[in-house]
């Protein structure tokens, strides 16, 4: 649906009939006129008690972006190790060398692992793991080139900005972000995931991810990737000690960078998982609520007006809520996500992957048109 058609349709309906909250009527007018929302608008969206109205407003933007399409990808999660020295307090995945429960694949073990899950429709190998203190730089280049050569139909989307920052520390002589990413791209890397962003606010970062790349470093890695022609996603870990203002600050910084580079494809809110990590013990065990998840996705859709997609990550918020989120601004549900380990190590209760048939059914019964995509958001099949 074009913006002109949407505008025509909506001006035929009085905003007082659409929203119970006058603040949403005002924001509706801003959105419809192509204006931008600021911090105070975002706070009004987070605080409104008219959640159906908020979802309806976010859905208008989703429709303007993609019509009735909802996207997914055949994806395998590859975490080649859980060894990590960073020590983020929200993480139940990390292990130290020699600790019980460690795995650390050499390259033949990686090929064996991918062979177990290989399928002709698999188009994305998504790699994220730990900051390994011993693996040499060549290992990572050989990993990308080996996957590219062995599985030519699959695109390698690999390593968060935090891991890219780690790679600059293990190269000899030490390389900068541009050179590390350039060598990975030459080896076959086509895109990057968006992890490691957590919350940009320094107050929170010091408590939950003190030893990880800084917020400015995370943004610089993605800026460099975009300049090199590598599209990326962006995440935000929410539902722990952050304030609403800090969530919005995070989104506004992403929006500003997207204005400058245009390289982000999707924004992925990640719900804090409440098990097996020190932060969960400090806060007491809890999952985010369904309303908070939906509200967060809807606010993101409205604030990040220059992001093509908002992703509902069903691994963390369940397939059922992800289906509902398709009416709250979400246009992408990630995908099959075979053998996800990181979220499940911290308490995710969902299955370790989903079939294409189930994904298509989830989208169709939500009233949307399923579209299978690749890692670069090229459309591969429309399930009309």
Short mmCIF file of C-alpha atoms in Angstrom, two decimals:
data_model
loop_
_atom_site.label_atom_id
_atom_site.label_comp_id
_atom_site.label_asym_id
_atom_site.label_seq_id
_atom_site.Cartn_x
_atom_site.Cartn_y
_atom_site.Cartn_z
CA UNK A 1 0.00 0.00 0.00
CA UNK A 2 1.38 3.41 -0.90
CA UNK A 3 1.59 6.30 1.55
CA UNK A 4 -0.97 8.24 -0.53
CA UNK A 5 -3.49 5.38 -0.43
CA UNK A 6 -2.96 4.87 3.28
CA UNK A 7 -3.40 8.56 3.98
CA UNK A 8 -6.60 8.69 1.98
CA UNK A 9 -7.96 5.69 3.82
CA UNK A 10 -7.14 7.03 7.24
CA UNK A 11 -8.38 10.57 6.77
CA UNK A 12 -11.80 9.05 6.19
CA UNK A 13 -11.78 7.84 9.79
CA UNK A 14 -11.92 10.27 12.72
CA UNK A 15 -8.94 9.70 15.01
CA UNK A 16 -11.27 9.89 18.01
CA UNK A 17 -12.81 6.67 16.68
CA UNK A 18 -9.41 4.99 16.49
CA UNK A 19 -7.87 5.89 19.84
CA UNK A 20 -9.02 6.25 23.44
CA UNK A 21 -5.88 8.21 24.35
CA UNK A 22 -5.67 11.81 23.01
CA UNK A 23 -1.86 11.46 22.99
CA UNK A 24 -2.20 8.75 20.34
CA UNK A 25 -4.43 11.01 18.25
CA UNK A 26 -1.70 13.65 18.26
CA UNK A 27 1.00 11.08 17.36
CA UNK A 28 -1.25 9.63 14.68
CA UNK A 29 -1.30 13.04 12.99
CA UNK A 30 2.50 13.33 13.18
CA UNK A 31 3.00 9.86 11.70
CA UNK A 32 0.47 10.42 8.95
CA UNK A 33 2.07 13.72 7.95
CA UNK A 34 5.49 12.08 7.69
CA UNK A 35 6.81 13.77 10.82
CA UNK A 36 9.27 12.29 13.25
CA UNK A 37 8.68 11.25 16.83
CA UNK A 38 10.91 12.44 19.66
CA UNK A 39 11.66 11.32 23.20
CA UNK A 40 8.45 12.74 24.69
CA UNK A 41 6.36 11.09 21.98
CA UNK A 42 8.08 7.79 22.71
CA UNK A 43 7.36 8.11 26.43
CA UNK A 44 3.71 8.78 25.65
CA UNK A 45 3.63 5.61 23.55
CA UNK A 46 5.24 3.54 26.29
CA UNK A 47 2.90 4.94 28.96
CA UNK A 48 -0.41 4.84 27.14
CA UNK A 49 -3.06 2.51 28.53
CA UNK A 50 -4.60 2.26 25.06
CA UNK A 51 -2.51 -0.74 23.97
CA UNK A 52 -4.91 -1.72 21.14
CA UNK A 53 -4.65 1.85 19.85
CA UNK A 54 -0.85 1.72 20.06
CA UNK A 55 -0.80 -1.57 18.13
CA UNK A 56 -3.16 -0.13 15.52
CA UNK A 57 -0.93 2.90 15.04
CA UNK A 58 2.19 0.74 14.63
CA UNK A 59 0.32 -1.48 12.22
CA UNK A 60 -0.37 1.52 9.98
CA UNK A 61 3.36 2.04 9.59
CA UNK A 62 3.95 -1.69 8.98
CA UNK A 63 1.37 -1.67 6.21
CA UNK A 64 2.99 1.38 4.65
CA UNK A 65 6.33 -0.44 4.63
CA UNK A 66 5.42 -3.96 3.43
CA UNK A 67 1.67 -4.21 2.77
CA UNK A 68 0.42 -7.58 3.98
CA UNK A 69 3.71 -9.47 3.64
CA UNK A 70 5.47 -11.09 6.59
CA UNK A 71 9.00 -12.43 6.10
CA UNK A 72 10.95 -15.44 7.37
CA UNK A 73 14.21 -17.23 6.50
CA UNK A 74 15.57 -20.77 6.65
CA UNK A 75 18.33 -20.27 9.20
CA UNK A 76 20.78 -22.42 11.15
CA UNK A 77 22.26 -20.99 14.33
CA UNK A 78 25.95 -21.88 14.63
CA UNK A 79 27.69 -21.15 17.91
CA UNK A 80 31.09 -22.73 17.35
CA UNK A 81 32.04 -22.23 20.98
CA UNK A 82 30.60 -21.04 24.27
CA UNK A 83 34.03 -20.07 25.60
CA UNK A 84 33.97 -16.37 26.50
CA UNK A 85 36.01 -14.13 28.76
CA UNK A 86 33.69 -11.09 28.76
CA UNK A 87 31.42 -12.01 31.68
CA UNK A 88 28.17 -10.18 30.85
CA UNK A 89 25.87 -10.56 33.85
CA UNK A 90 22.74 -11.31 31.78
CA UNK A 91 24.32 -14.27 29.96
CA UNK A 92 23.86 -17.94 30.84
CA UNK A 93 25.65 -19.15 27.71
CA UNK A 94 29.28 -18.28 28.44
CA UNK A 95 31.85 -20.67 29.92
CA UNK A 96 35.51 -20.30 30.81
CA UNK A 97 38.15 -22.59 29.31
CA UNK A 98 38.19 -25.89 31.20
CA UNK A 99 34.81 -25.28 32.82
CA UNK A 100 32.13 -27.97 32.77
CA UNK A 101 29.80 -27.70 29.79
CA UNK A 102 32.34 -26.11 27.42
CA UNK A 103 32.31 -26.83 23.70
CA UNK A 104 34.85 -25.49 21.23
CA UNK A 105 34.62 -26.79 17.66
CA UNK A 106 37.61 -27.05 15.38
CA UNK A 107 36.84 -26.68 11.67
CA UNK A 108 36.10 -30.39 10.90
CA UNK A 109 33.66 -30.35 13.84
CA UNK A 110 31.96 -27.27 12.35
CA UNK A 111 31.50 -29.03 8.99
CA UNK A 112 30.13 -32.10 10.80
CA UNK A 113 27.71 -29.88 12.75
CA UNK A 114 26.39 -28.10 9.65
CA UNK A 115 26.08 -31.41 7.78
CA UNK A 116 23.69 -32.61 10.50
CA UNK A 117 21.29 -29.76 9.75
CA UNK A 118 21.94 -29.24 6.04
CA UNK A 119 18.88 -28.87 3.83
CA UNK A 120 18.66 -27.53 0.25
CA UNK A 121 16.40 -24.68 1.40
CA UNK A 122 18.85 -23.56 4.10
CA UNK A 123 19.87 -20.06 2.96
CA UNK A 124 21.38 -18.53 6.08
CA UNK A 125 24.08 -19.71 8.48
CA UNK A 126 23.90 -17.28 11.40
CA UNK A 127 27.02 -17.36 13.58
CA UNK A 128 27.30 -15.86 17.05
CA UNK A 129 29.34 -17.25 19.92
CA UNK A 130 31.76 -16.18 22.63
CA UNK A 131 34.94 -14.12 22.84
CA UNK A 132 37.45 -16.98 22.72
CA UNK A 133 40.81 -16.01 24.28
CA UNK A 134 42.92 -18.55 22.35
CA UNK A 135 41.57 -18.98 18.81
CA UNK A 136 43.76 -17.26 16.19
CA UNK A 137 42.43 -14.84 13.58
CA UNK A 138 43.03 -17.25 10.69
CA UNK A 139 40.55 -19.69 12.26
CA UNK A 140 37.67 -17.26 11.66
CA UNK A 141 38.67 -16.51 8.08
CA UNK A 142 38.97 -20.24 7.36
CA UNK A 143 35.59 -20.81 8.98
CA UNK A 144 33.81 -18.32 6.71
CA UNK A 145 35.59 -19.40 3.52
CA UNK A 146 35.04 -23.08 4.37
CA UNK A 147 31.30 -22.61 4.91
CA UNK A 148 31.02 -20.59 1.70
CA UNK A 149 32.80 -23.25 -0.33
CA UNK A 150 31.08 -26.26 1.22
CA UNK A 151 27.52 -24.88 1.28
CA UNK A 152 27.28 -22.55 -1.75
CA UNK A 153 23.51 -22.03 -1.37
CA UNK A 154 23.83 -20.69 2.16
CA UNK A 155 24.80 -17.11 3.01
CA UNK A 156 27.09 -16.57 5.98
CA UNK A 157 25.72 -13.89 8.35
CA UNK A 158 28.21 -13.83 11.14
CA UNK A 159 29.45 -12.31 14.36
CA UNK A 160 28.18 -9.42 16.37
CA UNK A 161 29.91 -6.07 16.59
CA UNK A 162 31.20 -7.16 20.00
CA UNK A 163 32.91 -10.16 18.38
CA UNK A 164 34.30 -8.00 15.57
CA UNK A 165 35.78 -5.75 18.27
CA UNK A 166 37.33 -8.85 19.89
CA UNK A 167 38.85 -9.88 16.54
CA UNK A 168 40.75 -6.59 16.35
CA UNK A 169 42.48 -7.60 19.60
CA UNK A 170 43.69 -11.00 18.35
CA UNK A 171 45.07 -9.92 14.97
CA UNK A 172 48.85 -9.53 14.67
CA UNK A 173 49.69 -6.86 13.71
CA UNK A 174 46.50 -5.45 15.17
CA UNK A 175 43.89 -4.61 12.52
CA UNK A 176 41.13 -2.02 12.74
CA UNK A 177 37.41 -2.62 12.20
CA UNK A 178 37.62 -1.85 8.49
CA UNK A 179 40.40 -4.30 7.79
CA UNK A 180 38.85 -7.09 9.88
CA UNK A 181 35.50 -6.70 8.13
CA UNK A 182 37.15 -6.41 4.72
CA UNK A 183 39.01 -9.69 5.21
CA UNK A 184 35.83 -11.42 6.42
CA UNK A 185 33.93 -10.07 3.43
CA UNK A 186 36.63 -11.33 1.07
CA UNK A 187 36.30 -14.73 2.76
CA UNK A 188 32.55 -14.82 2.05
CA UNK A 189 30.73 -12.88 4.77
CA UNK A 190 27.55 -11.25 3.36
CA UNK A 191 25.86 -9.72 6.41
CA UNK A 192 26.09 -9.27 10.18
CA UNK A 193 23.61 -9.98 12.96
CA UNK A 194 22.76 -7.20 15.40
CA UNK A 195 23.72 -8.65 18.77
CA UNK A 196 25.96 -7.12 21.39
CA UNK A 197 24.15 -3.78 21.43
CA UNK A 198 22.35 -4.56 24.74
CA UNK A 199 21.45 -1.02 25.93
CA UNK A 200 23.64 1.88 24.81
CA UNK A 201 23.20 3.85 28.05
CA UNK A 202 26.49 3.87 29.95
CA UNK A 203 24.76 3.51 33.34
CA UNK A 204 23.27 0.16 32.31
CA UNK A 205 26.22 -1.03 30.29
CA UNK A 206 28.52 -0.72 33.29
CA UNK A 207 26.29 -3.08 35.25
CA UNK A 208 25.45 -5.72 32.67
CA UNK A 209 28.23 -5.68 30.04
CA UNK A 210 31.19 -3.85 31.54
CA UNK A 211 33.89 -5.67 29.52
CA UNK A 212 32.05 -5.68 26.18
CA UNK A 213 32.63 -3.25 23.32
CA UNK A 214 31.34 0.24 24.17
CA UNK A 215 28.17 1.67 22.65
CA UNK A 216 30.25 3.97 20.45
CA UNK A 217 32.38 1.01 19.37
CA UNK A 218 29.29 -1.04 18.51
CA UNK A 219 27.94 1.78 16.36
CA UNK A 220 31.32 2.30 14.69
CA UNK A 221 31.58 -1.38 13.73
CA UNK A 222 28.16 -1.21 12.07
CA UNK A 223 28.96 2.09 10.40
CA UNK A 224 32.08 0.51 8.93
CA UNK A 225 30.18 -2.59 7.81
CA UNK A 226 27.61 -0.43 6.04
CA UNK A 227 30.34 1.56 4.30
CA UNK A 228 31.77 -1.75 3.05
CA UNK A 229 28.39 -2.85 1.70
CA UNK A 230 27.61 -5.33 4.47
CA UNK A 231 24.00 -4.98 5.70
CA UNK A 232 23.36 -5.58 9.39
CA UNK A 233 20.62 -5.89 11.96
CA UNK A 234 20.41 -4.07 15.28
CA UNK A 235 19.20 -5.38 18.63
CA UNK A 236 18.18 -4.04 22.04
CA UNK A 237 18.12 -6.18 25.19
CA UNK A 238 15.19 -5.01 27.30
CA UNK A 239 13.28 -6.02 30.40
CA UNK A 240 16.00 -5.82 33.08
CA UNK A 241 17.27 -2.61 34.75
CA UNK A 242 16.90 -0.14 31.89
CA UNK A 243 14.47 2.80 31.99
CA UNK A 244 12.02 3.74 29.25
CA UNK A 245 14.17 6.80 28.51
CA UNK A 246 17.18 4.52 28.00
CA UNK A 247 15.23 2.31 25.59
CA UNK A 248 14.25 5.37 23.59
CA UNK A 249 17.77 6.79 23.67
CA UNK A 250 18.93 3.46 22.22
CA UNK A 251 16.39 3.68 19.38
CA UNK A 252 17.12 7.32 18.62
CA UNK A 253 20.85 6.64 18.31
CA UNK A 254 20.11 3.80 15.90
CA UNK A 255 17.74 6.00 13.90
CA UNK A 256 20.38 8.70 13.59
CA UNK A 257 22.96 6.23 12.31
CA UNK A 258 20.46 4.73 9.89
CA UNK A 259 19.90 8.23 8.47
CA UNK A 260 23.62 8.40 7.79
CA UNK A 261 24.32 4.90 6.42
CA UNK A 262 21.03 3.19 5.50
CA UNK A 263 22.63 -0.18 6.23
CA UNK A 264 20.31 -1.60 8.90
CA UNK A 265 17.76 -4.09 7.63
CA UNK A 266 15.93 -5.02 10.82
CA UNK A 267 15.58 -4.00 14.45
CA UNK A 268 15.28 -6.92 16.84
CA UNK A 269 14.13 -6.30 20.43
CA UNK A 270 15.50 -9.13 22.61
CA UNK A 271 13.53 -9.91 25.77
CA UNK A 272 15.69 -10.55 28.84
CA UNK A 273 15.72 -14.25 29.74
CA UNK A 274 15.51 -14.93 33.48
CA UNK A 275 17.54 -18.07 34.22
CA UNK A 276 21.13 -19.16 34.82
CA UNK A 277 22.72 -15.74 34.98
CA UNK A 278 23.78 -13.38 37.81
CA UNK A 279 21.49 -10.55 36.70
CA UNK A 280 18.45 -12.81 36.89
CA UNK A 281 19.46 -13.87 40.39
CA UNK A 282 19.82 -10.22 41.39
CA UNK A 283 16.44 -9.22 39.97
CA UNK A 284 14.51 -12.36 40.83
CA UNK A 285 13.26 -14.79 38.20
CA UNK A 286 10.85 -13.22 35.78
CA UNK A 287 9.99 -13.17 32.07
CA UNK A 288 8.91 -9.98 30.35
CA UNK A 289 5.13 -9.68 30.07
CA UNK A 290 3.30 -10.13 26.79
CA UNK A 291 2.01 -6.56 26.95
CA UNK A 292 5.52 -5.19 27.47
CA UNK A 293 6.79 -7.25 24.53
CA UNK A 294 4.01 -6.02 22.22
CA UNK A 295 4.31 -2.45 23.46
CA UNK A 296 8.07 -2.50 22.86
CA UNK A 297 7.70 -3.82 19.32
CA UNK A 298 5.01 -1.27 18.48
CA UNK A 299 7.01 1.64 19.88
CA UNK A 300 10.06 0.49 17.90
CA UNK A 301 8.01 0.42 14.69
CA UNK A 302 6.91 3.99 15.27
CA UNK A 303 10.23 5.43 16.45
CA UNK A 304 12.46 3.70 13.87
CA UNK A 305 10.73 5.10 10.82
CA UNK A 306 13.79 4.50 8.63
CA UNK A 307 14.19 0.78 9.43
CA UNK A 308 12.67 -1.53 6.80
CA UNK A 309 11.67 -4.22 9.31
CA UNK A 310 10.89 -4.78 12.99
CA UNK A 311 11.51 -8.40 13.93
CA UNK A 312 9.48 -10.48 16.36
CA UNK A 313 12.03 -12.97 17.70
CA UNK A 314 9.82 -15.96 18.50
CA UNK A 315 12.62 -17.78 20.29
CA UNK A 316 12.35 -15.26 23.15
CA UNK A 317 8.68 -14.19 23.11
CA UNK A 318 7.06 -17.47 21.92
CA UNK A 319 5.49 -18.22 18.52
CA UNK A 320 2.03 -17.36 19.84
CA UNK A 321 2.95 -13.82 20.88
CA UNK A 322 5.00 -13.36 17.71
CA UNK A 323 1.85 -14.14 15.74
CA UNK A 324 -0.02 -11.40 17.61
CA UNK A 325 2.91 -9.03 17.06
CA UNK A 326 2.20 -9.19 13.31
CA UNK A 327 -0.59 -6.75 14.19
CA UNK A 328 1.72 -4.55 16.28
CA UNK A 329 4.22 -3.39 13.68
CA UNK A 330 6.22 -6.59 13.13
CA UNK A 331 6.99 -7.57 9.53
CA UNK A 332 9.67 -10.24 10.07
CA UNK A 333 9.60 -13.32 12.33
CA UNK A 334 13.20 -14.40 11.71
CA UNK A 335 12.75 -18.01 10.69
CA UNK A 336 13.38 -21.68 11.30
CA UNK A 337 16.30 -20.85 13.67
CA UNK A 338 17.56 -24.42 13.94
CA UNK A 339 19.46 -25.31 17.13
CA UNK A 340 19.46 -21.93 18.89
CA UNK A 341 21.61 -22.14 22.04
CA UNK A 342 22.29 -18.65 23.43
CA UNK A 343 18.77 -17.66 24.51
CA UNK A 344 17.96 -21.16 25.67
CA UNK A 345 20.99 -21.20 27.95
CA UNK A 346 19.41 -18.25 29.78
CA UNK A 347 15.88 -19.56 30.10
CA UNK A 348 14.08 -19.46 26.75
CA UNK A 349 11.32 -22.07 26.86
CA UNK A 350 10.61 -22.34 23.12
CA UNK A 351 11.52 -25.17 20.76
CA UNK A 352 15.01 -25.45 19.22
CA UNK A 353 13.74 -24.48 15.79
CA UNK A 354 10.52 -24.44 13.79
CA UNK A 355 9.49 -25.97 10.47
CA UNK A 356 8.64 -23.92 7.39
CA UNK A 357 5.16 -25.41 7.43
CA UNK A 358 4.57 -24.14 10.96
CA UNK A 359 5.94 -20.68 10.11
CA UNK A 360 3.70 -20.40 7.06
CA UNK A 361 0.70 -21.48 9.12
CA UNK A 362 1.56 -18.95 11.84
CA UNK A 363 1.70 -16.11 9.32
CA UNK A 364 -1.36 -17.14 7.33
CA UNK A 365 -3.61 -17.49 10.35
CA UNK A 366 -2.56 -13.99 11.39
CA UNK A 367 -3.96 -12.72 8.09
CA UNK A 368 -0.61 -11.99 6.47
CA UNK A 369 1.12 -13.30 3.34
CA UNK A 370 4.16 -15.48 4.15
CA UNK A 371 7.33 -14.66 2.22
CA UNK A 372 10.49 -16.73 2.42
CA UNK A 373 13.56 -14.49 2.15
CA UNK A 374 17.33 -14.88 2.25
CA UNK A 375 19.81 -13.22 4.61
CA UNK A 376 19.79 -10.06 2.45
CA UNK A 377 15.98 -9.83 2.38
CA UNK A 378 15.70 -10.90 -1.23
CA UNK A 379 12.29 -12.55 -1.70
CA UNK A 380 12.66 -16.25 -2.60
CA UNK A 381 9.05 -17.47 -2.43
CA UNK A 382 5.71 -15.82 -1.82
CA UNK A 383 3.17 -18.24 -0.32
CA UNK A 384 0.14 -16.71 -2.02
#
